[in-house]
CSV table of C-alpha atoms in Angstrom, one decimal:
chain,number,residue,atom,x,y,z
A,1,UNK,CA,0.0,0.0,0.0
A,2,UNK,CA,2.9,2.8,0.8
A,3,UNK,CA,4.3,1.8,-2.4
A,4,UNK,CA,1.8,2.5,-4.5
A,5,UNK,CA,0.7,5.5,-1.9
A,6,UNK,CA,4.8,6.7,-2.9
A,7,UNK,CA,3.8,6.3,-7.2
A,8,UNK,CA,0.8,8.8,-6.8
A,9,UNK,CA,2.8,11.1,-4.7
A,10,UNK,CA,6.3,11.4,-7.1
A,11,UNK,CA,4.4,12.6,-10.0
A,12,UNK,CA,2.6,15.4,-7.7
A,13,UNK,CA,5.8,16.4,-6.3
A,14,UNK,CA,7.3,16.9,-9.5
A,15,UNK,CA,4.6,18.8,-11.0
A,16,UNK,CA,4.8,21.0,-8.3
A,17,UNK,CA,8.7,21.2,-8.6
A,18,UNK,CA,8.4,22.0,-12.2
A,19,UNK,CA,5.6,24.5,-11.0
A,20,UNK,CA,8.0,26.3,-9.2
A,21,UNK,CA,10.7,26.2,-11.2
A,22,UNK,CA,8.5,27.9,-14.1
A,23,UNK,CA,7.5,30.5,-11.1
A,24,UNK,CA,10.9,31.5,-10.5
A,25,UNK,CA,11.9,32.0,-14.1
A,26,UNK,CA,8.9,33.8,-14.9
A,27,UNK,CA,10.0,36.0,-11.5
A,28,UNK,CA,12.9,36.5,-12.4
A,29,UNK,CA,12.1,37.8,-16.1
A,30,UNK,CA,10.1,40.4,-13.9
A,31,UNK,CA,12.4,41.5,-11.7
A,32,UNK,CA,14.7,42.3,-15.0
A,33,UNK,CA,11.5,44.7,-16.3
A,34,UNK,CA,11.6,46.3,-12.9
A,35,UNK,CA,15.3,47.2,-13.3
A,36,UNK,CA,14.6,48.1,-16.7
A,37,UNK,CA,12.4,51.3,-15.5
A,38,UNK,CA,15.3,52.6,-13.3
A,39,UNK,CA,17.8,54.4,-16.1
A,40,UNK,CA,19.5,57.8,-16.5
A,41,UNK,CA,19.5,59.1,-20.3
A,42,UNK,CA,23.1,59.9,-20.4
A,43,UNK,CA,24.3,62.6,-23.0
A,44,UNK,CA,25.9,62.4,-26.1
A,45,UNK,CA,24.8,58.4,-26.1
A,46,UNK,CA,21.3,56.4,-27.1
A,47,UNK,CA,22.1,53.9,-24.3
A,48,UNK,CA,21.1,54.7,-21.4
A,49,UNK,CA,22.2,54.2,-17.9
A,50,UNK,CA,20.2,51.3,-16.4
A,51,UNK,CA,19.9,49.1,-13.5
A,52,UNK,CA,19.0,46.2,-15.9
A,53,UNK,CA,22.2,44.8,-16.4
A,54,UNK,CA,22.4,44.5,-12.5
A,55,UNK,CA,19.4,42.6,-12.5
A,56,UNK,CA,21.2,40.3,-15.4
A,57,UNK,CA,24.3,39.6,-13.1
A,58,UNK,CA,21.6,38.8,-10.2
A,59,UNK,CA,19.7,36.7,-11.9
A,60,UNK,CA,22.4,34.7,-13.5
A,61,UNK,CA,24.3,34.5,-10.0
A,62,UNK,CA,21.4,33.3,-7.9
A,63,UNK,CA,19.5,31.0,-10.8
A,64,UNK,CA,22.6,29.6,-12.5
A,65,UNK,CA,23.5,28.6,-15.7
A,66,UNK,CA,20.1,27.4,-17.0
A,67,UNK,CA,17.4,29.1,-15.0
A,68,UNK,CA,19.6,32.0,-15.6
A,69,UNK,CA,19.3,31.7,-20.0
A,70,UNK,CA,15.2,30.6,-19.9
A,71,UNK,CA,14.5,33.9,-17.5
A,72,UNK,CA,16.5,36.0,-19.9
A,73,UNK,CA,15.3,34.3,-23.0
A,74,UNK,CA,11.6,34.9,-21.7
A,75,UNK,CA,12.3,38.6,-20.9
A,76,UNK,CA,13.3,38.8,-24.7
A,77,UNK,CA,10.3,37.4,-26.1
A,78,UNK,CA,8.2,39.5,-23.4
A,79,UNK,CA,9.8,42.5,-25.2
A,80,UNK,CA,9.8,41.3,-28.4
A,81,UNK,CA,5.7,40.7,-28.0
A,82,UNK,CA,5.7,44.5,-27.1
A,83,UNK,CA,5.5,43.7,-23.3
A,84,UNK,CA,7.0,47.2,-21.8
A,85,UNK,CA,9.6,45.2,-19.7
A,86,UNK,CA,12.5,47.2,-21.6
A,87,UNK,CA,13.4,50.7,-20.8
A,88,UNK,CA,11.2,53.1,-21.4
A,89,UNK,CA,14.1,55.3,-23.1
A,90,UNK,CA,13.8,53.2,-26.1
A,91,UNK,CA,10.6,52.4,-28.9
A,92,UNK,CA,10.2,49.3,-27.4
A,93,UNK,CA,9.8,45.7,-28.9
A,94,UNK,CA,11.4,44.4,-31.3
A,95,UNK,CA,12.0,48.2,-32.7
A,96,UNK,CA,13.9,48.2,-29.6
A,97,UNK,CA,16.1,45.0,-30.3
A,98,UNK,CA,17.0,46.4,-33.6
A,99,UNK,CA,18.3,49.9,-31.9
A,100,UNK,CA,20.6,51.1,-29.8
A,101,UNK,CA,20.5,48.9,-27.0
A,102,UNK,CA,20.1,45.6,-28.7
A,103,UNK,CA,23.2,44.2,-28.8
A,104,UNK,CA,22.9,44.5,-25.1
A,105,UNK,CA,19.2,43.3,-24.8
A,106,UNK,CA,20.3,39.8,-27.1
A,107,UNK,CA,23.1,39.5,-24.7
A,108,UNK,CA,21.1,39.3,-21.7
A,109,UNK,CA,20.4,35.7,-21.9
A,110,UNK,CA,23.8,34.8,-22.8
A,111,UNK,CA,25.6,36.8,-19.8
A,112,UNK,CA,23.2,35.2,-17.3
A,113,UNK,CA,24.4,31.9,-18.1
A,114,UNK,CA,28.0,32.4,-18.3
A,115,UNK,CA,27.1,34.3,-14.6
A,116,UNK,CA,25.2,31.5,-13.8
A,117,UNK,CA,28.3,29.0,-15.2
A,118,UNK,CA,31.5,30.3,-13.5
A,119,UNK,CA,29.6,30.9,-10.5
A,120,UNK,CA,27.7,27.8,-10.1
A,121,UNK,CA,31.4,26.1,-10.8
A,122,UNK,CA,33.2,27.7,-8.0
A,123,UNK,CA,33.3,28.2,-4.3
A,124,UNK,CA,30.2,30.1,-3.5
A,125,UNK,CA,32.4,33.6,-2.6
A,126,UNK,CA,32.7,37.2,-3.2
A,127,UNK,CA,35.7,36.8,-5.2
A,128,UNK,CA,33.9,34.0,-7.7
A,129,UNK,CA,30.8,36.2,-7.8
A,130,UNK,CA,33.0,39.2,-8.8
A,131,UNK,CA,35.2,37.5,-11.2
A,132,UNK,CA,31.8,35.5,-12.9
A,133,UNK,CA,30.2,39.2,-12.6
A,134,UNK,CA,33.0,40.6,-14.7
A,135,UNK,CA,33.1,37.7,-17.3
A,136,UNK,CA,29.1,38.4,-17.9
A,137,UNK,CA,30.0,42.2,-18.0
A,138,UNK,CA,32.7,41.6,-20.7
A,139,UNK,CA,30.3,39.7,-22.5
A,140,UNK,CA,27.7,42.0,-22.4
A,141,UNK,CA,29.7,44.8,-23.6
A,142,UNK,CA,31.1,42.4,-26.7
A,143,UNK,CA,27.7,42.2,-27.6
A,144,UNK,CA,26.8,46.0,-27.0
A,145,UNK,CA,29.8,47.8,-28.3
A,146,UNK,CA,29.5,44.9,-31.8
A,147,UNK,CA,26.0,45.6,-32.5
A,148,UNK,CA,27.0,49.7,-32.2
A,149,UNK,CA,29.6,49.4,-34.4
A,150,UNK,CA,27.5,47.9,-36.7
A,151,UNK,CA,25.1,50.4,-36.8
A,152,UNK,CA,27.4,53.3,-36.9
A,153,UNK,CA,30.2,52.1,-38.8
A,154,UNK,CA,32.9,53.5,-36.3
A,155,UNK,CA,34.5,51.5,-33.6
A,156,UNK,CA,35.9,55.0,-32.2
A,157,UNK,CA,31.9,55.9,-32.3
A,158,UNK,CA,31.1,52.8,-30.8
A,159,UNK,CA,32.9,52.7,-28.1
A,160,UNK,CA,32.1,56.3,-27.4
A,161,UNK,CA,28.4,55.6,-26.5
A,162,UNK,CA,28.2,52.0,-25.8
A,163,UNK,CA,31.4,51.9,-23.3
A,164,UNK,CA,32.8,54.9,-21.8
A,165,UNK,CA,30.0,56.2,-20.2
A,166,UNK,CA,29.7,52.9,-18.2
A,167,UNK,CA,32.7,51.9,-17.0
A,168,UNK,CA,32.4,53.3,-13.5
A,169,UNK,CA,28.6,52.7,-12.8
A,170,UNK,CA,29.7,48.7,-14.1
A,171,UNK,CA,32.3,48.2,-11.9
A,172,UNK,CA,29.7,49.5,-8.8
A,173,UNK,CA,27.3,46.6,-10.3
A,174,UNK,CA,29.5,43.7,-10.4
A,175,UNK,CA,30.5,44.7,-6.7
A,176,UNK,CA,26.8,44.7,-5.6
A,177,UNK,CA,25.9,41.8,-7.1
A,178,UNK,CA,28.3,39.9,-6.1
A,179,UNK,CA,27.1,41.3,-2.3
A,180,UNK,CA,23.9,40.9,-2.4
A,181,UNK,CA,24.1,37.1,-3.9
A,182,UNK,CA,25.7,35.9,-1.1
A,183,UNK,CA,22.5,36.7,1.0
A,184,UNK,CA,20.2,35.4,-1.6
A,185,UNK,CA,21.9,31.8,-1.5
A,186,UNK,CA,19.5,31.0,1.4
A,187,UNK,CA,16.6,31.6,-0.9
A,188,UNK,CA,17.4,30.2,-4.0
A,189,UNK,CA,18.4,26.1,-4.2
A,190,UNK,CA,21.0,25.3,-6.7
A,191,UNK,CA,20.2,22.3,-9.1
């Protein structure tokens, strides 16, 4: 009787694991959007200042590798749909992908799982949430920087609004997130 009482039960647990799992991804996609709305228009540049990337690192750092990517990869399509989860600086949607910012918007996915990757592979410190902080970063502003020079034909012109401008406010992120992830760890099991 307990055996077949422990079949019914397996099948419920893991629909409700796979529940949650879907929960936290679809969370986390939100908590991107909400850092999204927090930006500066900076001068002489069409990318703005945002908190987004922070939320990036975050998410990558405290979902991993793979909850990391899906969260990212659903914040895209979100935008894409015309969901106002980017930043309002921009047209939105995919108008928005196609601009500016979307070398950085693509990367998103990509720079949570790398996050998500080094850290997950490490000791669970400052130091490896810093250092996999820094690899998303670089990344990130591969993809950014890239996609700029593309549309403006200048590297010199590139890196004029897609880096310059950032390189104090990213070094700030990559220190908070690696701070604040060491007190999410309690919240967020690791698979």
């Amino acid at each position: 009787m307990s055996s077949s009482a422990t079949q019914v039960a397996s099948p419920r647990n893991r629909a409700v694991e796979i529940a949650s799992q879907i929960a936290i991804v679809v969370a986390a996609s939100f908590f991107v959007a909400i850092c999204a709305r927090i930006y500066i228009p900076l001068p002489g540049t069409p990318v703005p200042l945002t908190v987004q990337n922070l939320g990036v690192l975050l998410v990558g750092l405290a979902l991993g590798s793979r909850r990391g990517f899906a969260a990212l990869a659903l914040y895209l399509a979100e935008g894409a749909s015309g969901l106002p989860v980017f930043s309002p600086h921009g047209l939105g949607g995919i108008a928005q992908i196609l601009g500016p910012t979307g070398g950085y918007l693509v990367a998103y996915p990509f720079v949570a799982a790398l996050t998500g990757y080094i850290f997950e592979r490490g000791k669970a410190t400052f130091a490896q949430a810093a250092f996999a902080s820094l690899a998303g970063e670089v990344l990130l502003f591969t993809f950014g920087i890239s996609w700029l020079y593309v549309l403006t034909h200048s590297l010199a012109r590139a890196l004029s609004f897609g880096l310059y401008w950032f390189i104090f406010a990213e070094v700030i992120k990559i220190m908070l997130a690696a701070g604040v992830v060491r007190s999410w760890q309690a919240l967020f099991a690791r698979n």
